[in-house]
Amino acid sequence: LRKFKDRKHHILSSTEVAETRYSSVKIEMISTGEEVLSGQIVDTNASWFADTLMNQGLELQRRSTVGDRLQDLIEIFRERSQVADVILVNGGLGPTSDDLCVEAVAVAAGVELQEDSGWRAHLEKWFANRKRPMPSNNLKQCLLPTSAILVDNPIGSAPGLRIKINGCWLFFTPGVPSEYKRMVEEQFFPFLRQEFQLGESTTLHKFLTLGHGESALAETLQDVELAPGMTMGYRPSIPIVEIKVFARGDSAIAALPKTLSEIRARIGQAIVSERYSSVAQEVHHLLLSEQRTISLAESCTGGMISAQLIEFAGSSAYMHQGIVCYSNEAKTQLLGVSAATLKTYGAVSPETALEMAKGARSLQNSDFALSVTGIAGPDGSTENRPIGTVSMALATADYSWVQTVQLGSRTRTLIRQLTAAVALDMIRRHLCGLSVLADYPFIDASFQAEYPEN
Amino acid sequence: LRKFKDRKHHILSSTEVAETRYSSVKIEMISTGEEVLSGQIVDTNASWFADTLMNQGLELQRRSTVGDRLQDLIEIFRERSQVADVILVNGGLGPTSDDLCVEAVAVAAGVELQEDSGWRAHLEKWFANRKRPMPSNNLKQCLLPTSAILVDNPIGSAPGLRIKINGCWLFFTPGVPSEYKRMVEEQFFPFLRQEFQLGESTTLHKFLTLGHGESALAETLQDVELAPGMTMGYRPSIPIVEIKVFARGDSAIAALPKTLSEIRARIGQAIVSERYSSVAQEVHHLLLSEQRTISLAESCTGGMISAQLIEFAGSSAYMHQGIVCYSNEAKTQLLGVSAATLKTYGAVSPETALEMAKGARSLQNSDFALSVTGIAGPDGSTENRPIGTVSMALATADYSWVQTVQLGSRTRTLIRQLTAAVALDMIRRHLCGLSVLADYPFIDASFQAEYPEN
């Protein structure tokens, strides 16, 4: 239940592809550190690695997490090196007494530690440049097992290293995410490609979709022909499903444009971005490039839409203002929603949403104004307006569009996230020359209307 | 580096405590499923389990993640059962063809599968009640290894099960988080306590702190006397550090109030909640219980403070409005900030923050108004106002408070999160009868002032 309905469409789409998967390379990962093991921090380094592997058409076979105990580390290095071809190890390279990976791997390999004079000179120079004495703790970071090869860390004090045990390469990386990611991208992957002859060039294309179910997308794309060397994967991240198309090798890369066109032809309506990872980011860039301005009037989302846009630097160029009008008074006073409309139709109604958007737009004569008003629950529902009922409107100088969607009995957070995405998509569609009011298979619109501005 | 600076203060604080840690019980976890292994979803079930274990003073020894391949599952069950005393297995109990945990564990145990007639009757009744035929796929969920014991799932179709292999109990749970968590809490932990005589009662107390570094807190609390059976742990979650005090057994529980008082006496100024998991949640409940109203005027946070409060149901009782006033025009037009103030002092200044708060409060005569205006970066800094300069004000009918803090060269997201927490803490402190303007060791306030309202 927790997994995809039909895995073969997600991870692999055809038998031809399987041949290109280098399944002979058994890749594992070992995460070390008490705070990861105890759940005190979420191991985003691990999910990033698995995802990055997948982006290159490679697969992780197993991931293990252990704490900082020396014996546990020695044991897991010995054990997994008997199974895997290459293991990425993360964490445990720092200067403190509980950073034990180097010591442990030396024991596991049956070799001594010795100082790497080059790294010591590098560290001493680093501290000298900053006019600070090098703490004696850092000397520890100059020690390497005699059979290990140092891996440069251009931005930190802990060097990486790789060492072969039981015929398996263990590749050690620091836990600091910025150092870790740079080392994996600049050194681990080139090493992997060279060592295991994964030398072909690769490319990855992503489609961000909104309002379509993952299974439905997979079914629609099921018989898209993938050339040898191509894989297609799905990554759901509510309220978005990302589709990744990966190509390895010149012939697959050459065939990619045709495949992407085929995908666009089949699910074009679902695609909200081919460049960015959220609807807000796409809208941010569209507003910037089109030099348009926007105002927001948010009730149930409570400022979330504003905050999502202002997350991106440069948003001051287009953001006039956002009004979080949770109360009827705020709707009337700040946005000029008429008391009669609120009384006759209610705060959650297309009529109120429309007046909110028009009122927000007129404050500074913005090019666009977006409004949302809805019932995010768990309280506040009525017979006619169940939880998840959300009205939203887009106003421009010439036209207004309004719709009421039924987002169902989801959690308060999910209803608000989905509302933000669907509302932002109204602007995106307008800026892209599409009809503002979309028909999303997964989102039930109970009312949709378009009005010329008078 | 990825780990705590000084682990012994975090996980355990004294040698006495170690004796109560039941280190003789070796607990492991195995997460199954391609989507977890490939990083397509973050394994929050795993971090929840480790955290829940820690809350009971227990420790995880290793966590492993494998995909859905039958052979990988068989191998890991055989292998880890030779080491651990008890293993929580998650996922792979669904009705589809890639749910292979039951089949795999039967092979690992060397026993056959047989139908559990009780569960079959239960499932058939479940479907009959919904007037739907039972899909044949679900028959698979009635099969158990002959030596296994069924574990009830009161809210799903997949039963849990436990089975002993190599002297180790494997306890299988479904991947659906709601089913999983209920099964772990209601069945796994009682089983664990009974099987391993962990029968004593336990209790956990949490302190949420703001503006103090984790290492500094640990140092201040270093020699707090912990009775046998007590542990203290730290969980940093920017911008918050949570301190957990755990007590096992009647004498430890009896000694707890004294220890908590000692902690309050030492770090009382740092504590922002002993009930909730965010400053926003604490402020939400304080505003509700004190029946006060609030308006917000946000520039650099862009609606984040409003959105954090509106995350909680019932916020409509106190939330008058939020104004996201990113432009100078919005500050003037909606909040009545004078053009002279903006020109003389700039948009990021105590003077502007003060006028923003007063303007927001006067719209509906709210009890409180909170304003923030700052430079979140990466652009917009000046010589006098580096990135991370944020001015914020709290206005009431009688007094106003304003401060400018220097949040340093952090990321845009972090500056905004820290700003929201510090601004909300001004209201919290006021509602708790503390001085509104705090002295946080980790946050440099370059200006603080209090004005009587005229």
Short mmCIF file of C-alpha atoms in Angstrom, two decimals, chain A:
data_model
loop_
_atom_site.label_atom_id
_atom_site.label_comp_id
_atom_site.label_asym_id
_atom_site.label_seq_id
_atom_site.Cartn_x
_atom_site.Cartn_y
_atom_site.Cartn_z
CA LEU A 1 0.00 0.00 0.00
CA ARG A 2 2.87 2.27 0.77
CA LYS A 3 4.46 1.50 -2.51
CA PHE A 4 3.57 2.27 -6.05
CA LYS A 5 0.64 0.43 -7.48
CA ASP A 6 2.61 -0.96 -10.35
CA ARG A 7 6.27 -0.71 -9.82
CA LYS A 8 7.40 -1.83 -13.22
CA HIS A 9 5.96 1.30 -14.81
CA HIS A 10 7.71 3.48 -12.34
CA ILE A 11 11.18 2.26 -12.06
CA LEU A 12 11.45 0.64 -15.44
CA SER A 13 9.24 0.72 -18.43
CA SER A 14 10.54 -1.93 -20.76
CA THR A 15 12.81 -4.92 -20.84
CA GLU A 16 15.19 -3.20 -23.24
CA VAL A 17 15.86 -0.64 -20.59
CA ALA A 18 16.82 -3.26 -18.06
CA GLU A 19 19.86 -4.14 -20.12
CA THR A 20 21.21 -0.64 -19.69
CA ARG A 21 20.81 -0.59 -15.93
CA TYR A 22 24.20 -1.94 -15.03
CA SER A 23 22.43 -4.16 -12.53
CA SER A 24 25.76 -5.90 -12.13
CA VAL A 25 26.94 -2.91 -10.06
CA LYS A 26 25.66 -3.43 -6.53
CA ILE A 27 25.51 0.00 -4.92
CA GLU A 28 24.75 0.42 -1.23
CA MET A 29 24.80 3.31 1.21
CA ILE A 30 25.71 3.41 4.89
CA SER A 31 24.60 6.42 6.94
CA THR A 32 26.41 6.86 10.24
CA GLY A 33 25.62 8.97 13.30
CA GLU A 34 23.47 8.70 16.40
CA GLU A 35 21.30 11.65 15.42
CA VAL A 36 20.32 9.99 12.14
CA LEU A 37 19.78 6.60 13.72
CA SER A 38 17.72 8.05 16.55
CA GLY A 39 15.53 10.07 14.22
CA GLN A 40 16.74 13.39 15.59
CA ILE A 41 17.43 14.50 12.08
CA VAL A 42 15.85 13.17 8.92
CA ASP A 43 18.45 11.61 6.67
CA THR A 44 18.03 13.91 3.69
CA ASN A 45 21.56 13.04 2.54
CA ALA A 46 20.34 9.49 1.99
CA SER A 47 17.21 10.35 0.03
CA TRP A 48 19.20 12.88 -2.01
CA PHE A 49 21.73 10.18 -2.93
CA ALA A 50 19.10 7.66 -3.92
CA ASP A 51 17.33 10.29 -5.98
CA THR A 52 20.55 11.43 -7.64
CA LEU A 53 21.40 7.82 -8.47
CA MET A 54 17.96 7.37 -10.00
CA ASN A 55 18.47 10.50 -12.07
CA GLN A 56 21.41 8.69 -13.65
CA GLY A 57 19.50 5.47 -14.20
CA LEU A 58 21.27 3.70 -11.34
CA GLU A 59 19.73 1.93 -8.39
CA LEU A 60 20.52 1.58 -4.73
CA GLN A 61 20.40 -1.98 -3.45
CA ARG A 62 20.38 -1.42 0.28
CA ARG A 63 20.73 1.42 2.73
CA SER A 64 21.88 0.89 6.32
CA THR A 65 22.04 3.28 9.24
CA VAL A 66 24.22 2.78 12.30
CA GLY A 67 25.28 4.95 15.22
CA ASP A 68 28.76 6.03 16.27
CA ARG A 69 29.91 2.91 18.10
CA LEU A 70 33.26 1.66 16.84
CA GLN A 71 32.27 -2.00 16.93
CA ASP A 72 29.04 -1.39 15.00
CA LEU A 73 30.97 0.49 12.34
CA ILE A 74 33.66 -2.17 11.96
CA GLU A 75 31.01 -4.85 11.72
CA ILE A 76 28.91 -3.13 9.08
CA PHE A 77 31.94 -2.27 6.91
CA ARG A 78 33.08 -5.90 7.01
CA GLU A 79 29.62 -7.25 6.41
CA ARG A 80 28.35 -5.05 3.58
CA SER A 81 31.68 -5.08 1.71
CA GLN A 82 31.18 -8.81 1.24
CA VAL A 83 27.99 -8.15 -0.69
CA ALA A 84 28.25 -4.80 -2.47
CA ASP A 85 30.51 -3.54 -5.27
CA VAL A 86 30.58 0.02 -4.05
CA ILE A 87 29.32 1.61 -0.84
CA LEU A 88 28.84 5.30 -0.21
CA VAL A 89 29.45 5.96 3.49
CA ASN A 90 28.27 9.26 4.97
CA GLY A 91 29.24 10.98 8.21
CA GLY A 92 31.76 10.26 10.95
CA LEU A 93 34.76 12.09 9.45
CA GLY A 94 34.77 15.06 11.84
CA PRO A 95 37.43 15.98 14.38
CA THR A 96 35.60 14.90 17.57
CA SER A 97 35.95 11.76 19.61
CA ASP A 98 32.79 10.19 18.24
CA ASP A 99 33.89 10.53 14.63
CA LEU A 100 35.11 6.98 14.23
CA CYS A 101 34.67 6.01 10.58
CA VAL A 102 38.33 6.24 9.61
CA GLU A 103 39.47 4.27 12.63
CA ALA A 104 36.77 1.67 12.03
CA VAL A 105 37.53 1.14 8.37
CA ALA A 106 41.24 0.72 9.13
CA VAL A 107 40.37 -2.08 11.54
CA ALA A 108 37.93 -3.59 9.03
CA ALA A 109 40.64 -3.50 6.34
CA GLY A 110 43.31 -4.79 8.73
CA VAL A 111 45.67 -1.88 8.06
CA GLU A 112 47.29 0.89 10.10
CA LEU A 113 46.55 4.60 10.08
CA GLN A 114 49.17 7.02 8.85
CA GLU A 115 49.30 10.75 8.46
CA ASP A 116 48.71 12.25 5.03
CA SER A 117 51.32 14.98 4.96
CA GLY A 118 49.65 16.76 2.05
CA TRP A 119 46.35 17.12 3.89
CA ARG A 120 48.14 18.23 7.05
CA ALA A 121 49.91 20.98 5.10
CA HIS A 122 46.59 21.93 3.53
CA LEU A 123 44.85 22.21 6.91
CA GLU A 124 47.70 24.12 8.51
CA LYS A 125 47.67 26.58 5.65
CA TRP A 126 43.90 26.94 5.96
CA PHE A 127 44.15 27.84 9.64
CA ALA A 128 47.20 30.06 9.08
CA ASN A 129 45.29 32.02 6.44
CA ARG A 130 42.61 32.69 9.03
CA LYS A 131 45.24 33.57 11.63
CA ARG A 132 43.98 30.85 13.96
CA PRO A 133 46.02 28.07 15.50
CA MET A 134 45.00 24.63 14.25
CA PRO A 135 43.23 22.79 17.09
CA SER A 136 44.95 19.52 17.89
CA ASN A 137 41.65 17.72 17.23
CA ASN A 138 42.04 18.43 13.55
CA LEU A 139 45.24 16.37 13.39
CA LYS A 140 42.96 13.38 13.48
CA GLN A 141 41.55 14.39 10.10
CA CYS A 142 44.99 13.96 8.56
CA LEU A 143 45.07 10.23 9.37
CA LEU A 144 44.20 7.76 6.65
CA PRO A 145 44.34 3.96 6.47
CA THR A 146 47.52 3.01 4.60
CA SER A 147 45.61 1.40 1.76
CA ALA A 148 43.16 4.29 1.33
CA ILE A 149 43.14 7.02 -1.30
CA LEU A 150 42.36 10.54 -0.16
CA VAL A 151 39.39 12.29 -1.77
CA ASP A 152 39.66 16.07 -1.82
CA ASN A 153 37.20 18.21 0.11
CA PRO A 154 37.51 21.71 -1.35
CA ILE A 155 35.24 23.37 1.23
CA GLY A 156 35.78 21.56 4.53
CA SER A 157 38.37 20.21 6.92
CA ALA A 158 37.40 16.53 6.61
CA PRO A 159 38.88 14.79 3.57
CA GLY A 160 36.91 12.03 1.95
CA LEU A 161 38.56 8.72 1.23
CA ARG A 162 38.06 5.54 -0.69
CA ILE A 163 39.36 2.11 0.21
CA LYS A 164 38.87 -1.39 -1.15
CA ILE A 165 37.82 -4.17 1.23
CA ASN A 166 36.68 -7.64 0.16
CA GLY A 167 36.76 -6.43 -3.44
CA CYS A 168 34.30 -3.64 -2.64
CA TRP A 169 35.04 0.09 -2.82
CA LEU A 170 33.98 2.00 0.29
CA PHE A 171 33.73 5.72 -0.47
CA PHE A 172 33.61 7.92 2.64
CA THR A 173 32.01 11.36 2.60
CA PRO A 174 31.49 14.02 5.30
CA GLY A 175 28.04 14.55 6.82
CA VAL A 176 27.81 18.30 6.18
CA PRO A 177 25.31 18.42 3.29
CA SER A 178 27.13 21.04 1.20
CA GLU A 179 30.48 19.19 1.45
CA TYR A 180 28.80 15.82 0.97
CA LYS A 181 26.84 16.77 -2.14
CA ARG A 182 29.79 18.42 -3.80
CA MET A 183 31.99 15.39 -3.14
CA VAL A 184 29.37 12.96 -4.45
CA GLU A 185 28.77 14.99 -7.60
CA GLU A 186 32.35 15.95 -8.38
CA GLN A 187 34.20 12.86 -7.20
CA PHE A 188 32.00 9.88 -6.39
CA PHE A 189 30.06 9.80 -9.66
CA PRO A 190 33.08 10.33 -11.91
CA PHE A 191 34.84 7.57 -9.96
CA LEU A 192 31.81 5.29 -10.30
CA ARG A 193 31.54 5.90 -14.04
CA GLN A 194 35.21 5.23 -14.56
CA GLU A 195 35.54 2.24 -12.26
CA PHE A 196 32.47 0.48 -13.59
CA GLN A 197 32.66 1.72 -17.18
CA LEU A 198 29.50 3.77 -16.92
CA GLY A 199 31.11 6.24 -19.26
CA GLU A 200 28.26 7.22 -21.52
CA SER A 201 26.80 10.69 -21.39
CA THR A 202 23.39 11.04 -19.77
CA THR A 203 20.58 13.55 -19.65
CA LEU A 204 17.48 14.01 -17.53
CA HIS A 205 14.23 15.83 -18.23
CA LYS A 206 11.56 16.55 -15.65
CA PHE A 207 7.86 17.29 -15.98
CA LEU A 208 5.97 18.74 -13.04
CA THR A 209 2.27 17.84 -13.11
CA LEU A 210 -0.70 19.03 -11.09
CA GLY A 211 -4.13 17.58 -10.53
CA HIS A 212 -3.58 14.22 -12.17
CA GLY A 213 -3.14 10.98 -10.22
CA GLU A 214 0.12 9.14 -10.44
CA SER A 215 -1.52 5.89 -11.51
CA ALA A 216 -3.55 7.69 -14.17
CA LEU A 217 -0.44 9.38 -15.52
CA ALA A 218 1.41 6.07 -15.54
CA GLU A 219 -1.45 4.43 -17.42
CA THR A 220 -1.61 7.23 -20.00
CA LEU A 221 2.13 6.98 -20.57
CA GLN A 222 2.30 3.21 -20.27
CA ASP A 223 2.95 2.48 -23.94
CA VAL A 224 5.11 5.49 -24.73
CA GLU A 225 7.97 3.96 -26.61
CA LEU A 226 11.23 4.32 -24.74
CA ALA A 227 14.40 3.87 -26.74
CA PRO A 228 17.09 1.57 -25.31
CA GLY A 229 18.87 3.57 -22.61
CA MET A 230 15.78 5.52 -21.56
CA THR A 231 13.93 5.18 -18.27
CA MET A 232 10.93 6.97 -16.88
CA GLY A 233 10.22 7.49 -13.19
CA TYR A 234 7.50 9.07 -11.08
CA ARG A 235 8.03 11.05 -7.91
CA PRO A 236 4.86 12.13 -6.14
CA SER A 237 5.22 15.07 -3.80
CA ILE A 238 1.79 16.29 -2.83
CA PRO A 239 0.18 18.20 -4.51
CA ILE A 240 2.61 17.58 -7.38
CA VAL A 241 3.67 14.48 -9.34
CA GLU A 242 7.06 14.80 -11.01
CA ILE A 243 7.84 12.66 -14.05
CA LYS A 244 11.48 12.09 -14.87
CA VAL A 245 12.75 10.87 -18.21
CA PHE A 246 16.31 9.72 -18.20
CA ALA A 247 18.48 8.92 -21.22
CA ARG A 248 21.86 7.23 -21.21
CA GLY A 249 24.09 7.16 -24.26
CA ASP A 250 24.14 9.10 -27.51
CA SER A 251 21.38 7.21 -29.29
CA ALA A 252 19.00 7.50 -26.32
CA ILE A 253 19.79 11.22 -25.98
CA ALA A 254 19.18 11.71 -29.69
CA ALA A 255 15.81 9.98 -29.38
CA LEU A 256 14.79 12.00 -26.30
CA PRO A 257 13.14 15.02 -28.00
CA LYS A 258 10.71 12.75 -29.83
CA THR A 259 9.82 10.93 -26.59
CA LEU A 260 9.32 14.20 -24.72
CA SER A 261 7.05 15.45 -27.50
CA GLU A 262 5.04 12.25 -27.27
CA ILE A 263 4.68 12.73 -23.51
CA ARG A 264 3.64 16.36 -23.93
CA ALA A 265 1.08 15.31 -26.52
CA ARG A 266 -0.43 12.80 -24.13
CA ILE A 267 -0.41 14.67 -20.84
CA GLY A 268 0.27 18.24 -21.88
CA GLN A 269 -2.69 19.55 -19.88
CA ALA A 270 -1.21 18.12 -16.71
CA ILE A 271 2.23 19.73 -17.05
CA VAL A 272 2.74 22.87 -14.98
CA SER A 273 6.50 23.21 -15.33
CA GLU A 274 9.42 21.70 -17.21
CA ARG A 275 11.92 23.94 -15.45
CA TYR A 276 11.08 24.30 -11.78
CA SER A 277 10.04 22.23 -8.81
CA SER A 278 6.86 24.02 -7.74
CA VAL A 279 3.97 25.93 -9.28
CA ALA A 280 4.97 28.95 -7.19
CA GLN A 281 8.47 28.94 -8.66
CA GLU A 282 7.12 28.72 -12.21
CA VAL A 283 4.69 31.60 -11.53
CA HIS A 284 7.49 33.62 -9.91
CA HIS A 285 9.59 33.38 -13.05
CA LEU A 286 6.67 33.98 -15.40
CA LEU A 287 5.70 37.15 -13.52
CA LEU A 288 9.30 38.36 -13.60
CA SER A 289 9.80 37.67 -17.30
CA GLU A 290 6.41 39.10 -18.28
CA GLN A 291 6.95 42.07 -15.95
CA ARG A 292 3.48 41.76 -14.46
CA THR A 293 2.39 42.69 -10.94
CA ILE A 294 0.18 40.83 -8.52
CA SER A 295 -1.89 41.27 -5.38
CA LEU A 296 -3.25 38.47 -3.22
CA ALA A 297 -6.30 38.09 -1.02
CA GLU A 298 -6.07 34.95 1.08
CA SER A 299 -8.50 33.54 3.58
CA CYS A 300 -8.06 29.80 4.22
CA THR A 301 -4.49 29.71 2.91
CA GLY A 302 -3.67 32.42 5.45
CA GLY A 303 -0.66 33.91 3.70
CA MET A 304 0.74 30.68 2.33
CA ILE A 305 0.52 31.78 -1.31
CA SER A 306 2.32 35.07 -0.57
CA ALA A 307 4.93 33.24 1.46
CA GLN A 308 5.51 30.70 -1.32
CA LEU A 309 6.21 33.48 -3.83
CA ILE A 310 8.28 35.60 -1.45
CA GLU A 311 10.42 32.52 -0.83
CA PHE A 312 12.14 33.44 -4.10
CA ALA A 313 14.52 36.37 -4.23
CA GLY A 314 13.38 39.08 -6.61
CA SER A 315 9.69 38.73 -5.81
CA SER A 316 9.57 42.38 -4.75
CA ALA A 317 9.56 43.24 -8.46
CA TYR A 318 6.00 42.00 -8.92
CA MET A 319 4.41 41.60 -5.47
CA HIS A 320 2.21 44.56 -4.65
CA GLN A 321 0.61 43.19 -1.50
CA GLY A 322 -1.10 40.26 0.08
CA ILE A 323 -4.12 40.57 2.29
CA VAL A 324 -4.80 37.77 4.76
CA CYS A 325 -8.47 38.42 5.33
CA TYR A 326 -9.60 35.70 7.66
CA SER A 327 -12.47 37.73 9.12
CA ASN A 328 -15.49 39.16 7.29
CA GLU A 329 -14.51 42.59 8.63
CA ALA A 330 -11.14 42.35 6.92
CA LYS A 331 -12.79 41.31 3.67
CA THR A 332 -15.08 44.33 3.82
CA GLN A 333 -12.69 46.89 5.20
CA LEU A 334 -9.54 46.07 3.26
CA LEU A 335 -10.95 44.63 0.05
CA GLY A 336 -14.35 46.27 -0.21
CA VAL A 337 -16.32 43.02 -0.29
CA SER A 338 -19.92 44.12 0.22
CA ALA A 339 -21.70 43.10 3.38
CA ALA A 340 -24.66 42.08 1.22
CA THR A 341 -22.52 39.60 -0.73
CA LEU A 342 -21.15 38.09 2.47
CA LYS A 343 -24.64 37.82 3.92
CA THR A 344 -26.36 36.50 0.81
CA TYR A 345 -23.74 34.10 -0.48
CA GLY A 346 -21.47 33.51 2.50
CA ALA A 347 -17.73 34.02 2.99
CA VAL A 348 -16.98 30.85 1.02
CA SER A 349 -18.66 31.54 -2.31
CA PRO A 350 -17.66 32.44 -5.86
CA GLU A 351 -19.31 35.83 -5.36
CA THR A 352 -17.14 36.65 -2.33
CA ALA A 353 -13.99 35.30 -4.00
CA LEU A 354 -14.67 37.50 -7.02
CA GLU A 355 -15.12 40.65 -4.95
CA MET A 356 -12.01 39.82 -2.95
CA ALA A 357 -9.91 39.52 -6.10
CA LYS A 358 -11.33 42.70 -7.62
CA GLY A 359 -10.80 44.58 -4.37
CA ALA A 360 -7.21 43.37 -4.03
CA ARG A 361 -6.42 44.26 -7.63
CA SER A 362 -7.79 47.77 -7.37
CA LEU A 363 -5.62 48.69 -4.36
CA GLN A 364 -2.62 49.35 -6.56
CA ASN A 365 -4.12 48.56 -9.95
CA SER A 366 -2.09 45.36 -10.15
CA ASP A 367 -2.10 43.37 -13.37
CA PHE A 368 -3.44 40.36 -11.48
CA ALA A 369 -5.11 39.61 -8.21
CA LEU A 370 -5.72 36.14 -6.88
CA SER A 371 -8.15 35.36 -4.08
CA VAL A 372 -9.00 32.22 -2.12
CA THR A 373 -11.65 31.60 0.49
CA GLY A 374 -12.50 28.14 1.72
CA ILE A 375 -13.13 25.66 4.47
CA ALA A 376 -9.90 23.94 5.45
CA GLY A 377 -11.50 22.15 8.41
CA PRO A 378 -11.71 20.35 10.67
CA ASP A 379 -14.55 22.69 11.73
CA GLY A 380 -16.63 25.16 9.78
CA SER A 381 -18.35 22.86 7.32
CA THR A 382 -22.04 23.18 6.50
CA GLU A 383 -24.37 20.89 4.61
CA ASN A 384 -23.86 22.77 1.35
CA ARG A 385 -20.20 23.47 1.93
CA PRO A 386 -18.33 20.42 3.16
CA ILE A 387 -14.72 20.59 4.32
CA GLY A 388 -12.49 21.16 1.34
CA THR A 389 -14.88 23.57 -0.40
CA VAL A 390 -12.70 26.40 -1.73
CA SER A 391 -13.66 29.33 -3.95
CA MET A 392 -10.91 31.17 -5.79
CA ALA A 393 -10.78 33.96 -8.32
CA LEU A 394 -8.33 35.62 -10.67
CA ALA A 395 -9.01 39.23 -11.60
CA THR A 396 -7.33 41.20 -14.39
CA ALA A 397 -8.22 44.57 -15.85
CA ASP A 398 -10.28 42.91 -18.57
CA TYR A 399 -11.66 39.67 -17.24
CA SER A 400 -12.26 37.75 -14.05
CA TRP A 401 -12.38 34.01 -13.54
CA VAL A 402 -13.79 32.24 -10.55
CA GLN A 403 -14.19 28.63 -9.54
CA THR A 404 -15.24 26.56 -6.56
CA VAL A 405 -13.38 23.30 -6.08
CA GLN A 406 -14.10 20.40 -3.76
CA LEU A 407 -10.84 19.19 -2.25
CA GLY A 408 -12.53 16.54 -0.16
CA SER A 409 -11.94 15.46 3.37
CA ARG A 410 -8.20 15.91 3.38
CA THR A 411 -6.19 17.32 6.27
CA ARG A 412 -6.20 21.05 6.91
CA THR A 413 -2.59 21.32 5.75
CA LEU A 414 -3.16 19.36 2.57
CA ILE A 415 -6.29 21.33 1.66
CA ARG A 416 -4.34 24.56 2.06
CA GLN A 417 -1.38 23.29 0.01
CA LEU A 418 -3.63 22.05 -2.78
CA THR A 419 -5.55 25.35 -2.74
CA ALA A 420 -2.33 27.33 -3.10
CA ALA A 421 -1.19 25.19 -6.05
CA VAL A 422 -4.52 25.32 -7.91
CA ALA A 423 -4.89 29.07 -7.35
CA LEU A 424 -1.36 29.78 -8.56
CA ASP A 425 -2.03 27.57 -11.56
CA MET A 426 -4.81 29.98 -12.64
CA ILE A 427 -2.20 32.71 -13.10
CA ARG A 428 0.24 30.35 -14.73
CA ARG A 429 -2.34 29.23 -17.24
CA HIS A 430 -3.28 32.81 -18.01
CA LEU A 431 0.33 33.81 -18.50
CA CYS A 432 0.87 30.80 -20.76
CA GLY A 433 -2.15 31.64 -22.91
CA LEU A 434 -4.19 28.65 -21.72
CA SER A 435 -7.76 28.79 -20.53
CA VAL A 436 -7.62 29.91 -16.91
CA LEU A 437 -10.13 27.36 -15.67
CA ALA A 438 -8.67 23.88 -15.97
CA ASP A 439 -10.26 20.49 -15.76
CA TYR A 440 -8.11 18.49 -13.34
CA PRO A 441 -9.15 14.83 -13.17
CA PHE A 442 -8.21 14.65 -9.48
CA ILE A 443 -9.90 17.90 -8.43
CA ASP A 444 -13.64 18.27 -8.63
CA ALA A 445 -14.67 21.77 -9.71
CA SER A 446 -18.30 22.32 -8.71
CA PHE A 447 -18.51 25.80 -10.26
CA GLN A 448 -16.51 27.65 -12.91
CA ALA A 449 -17.28 30.99 -14.57
CA GLU A 450 -15.62 33.74 -16.57
CA TYR A 451 -16.77 37.37 -16.48
CA PRO A 452 -15.80 40.33 -18.62
CA GLU A 453 -14.90 43.26 -16.40
CA ASN A 454 -17.39 46.11 -16.45
#
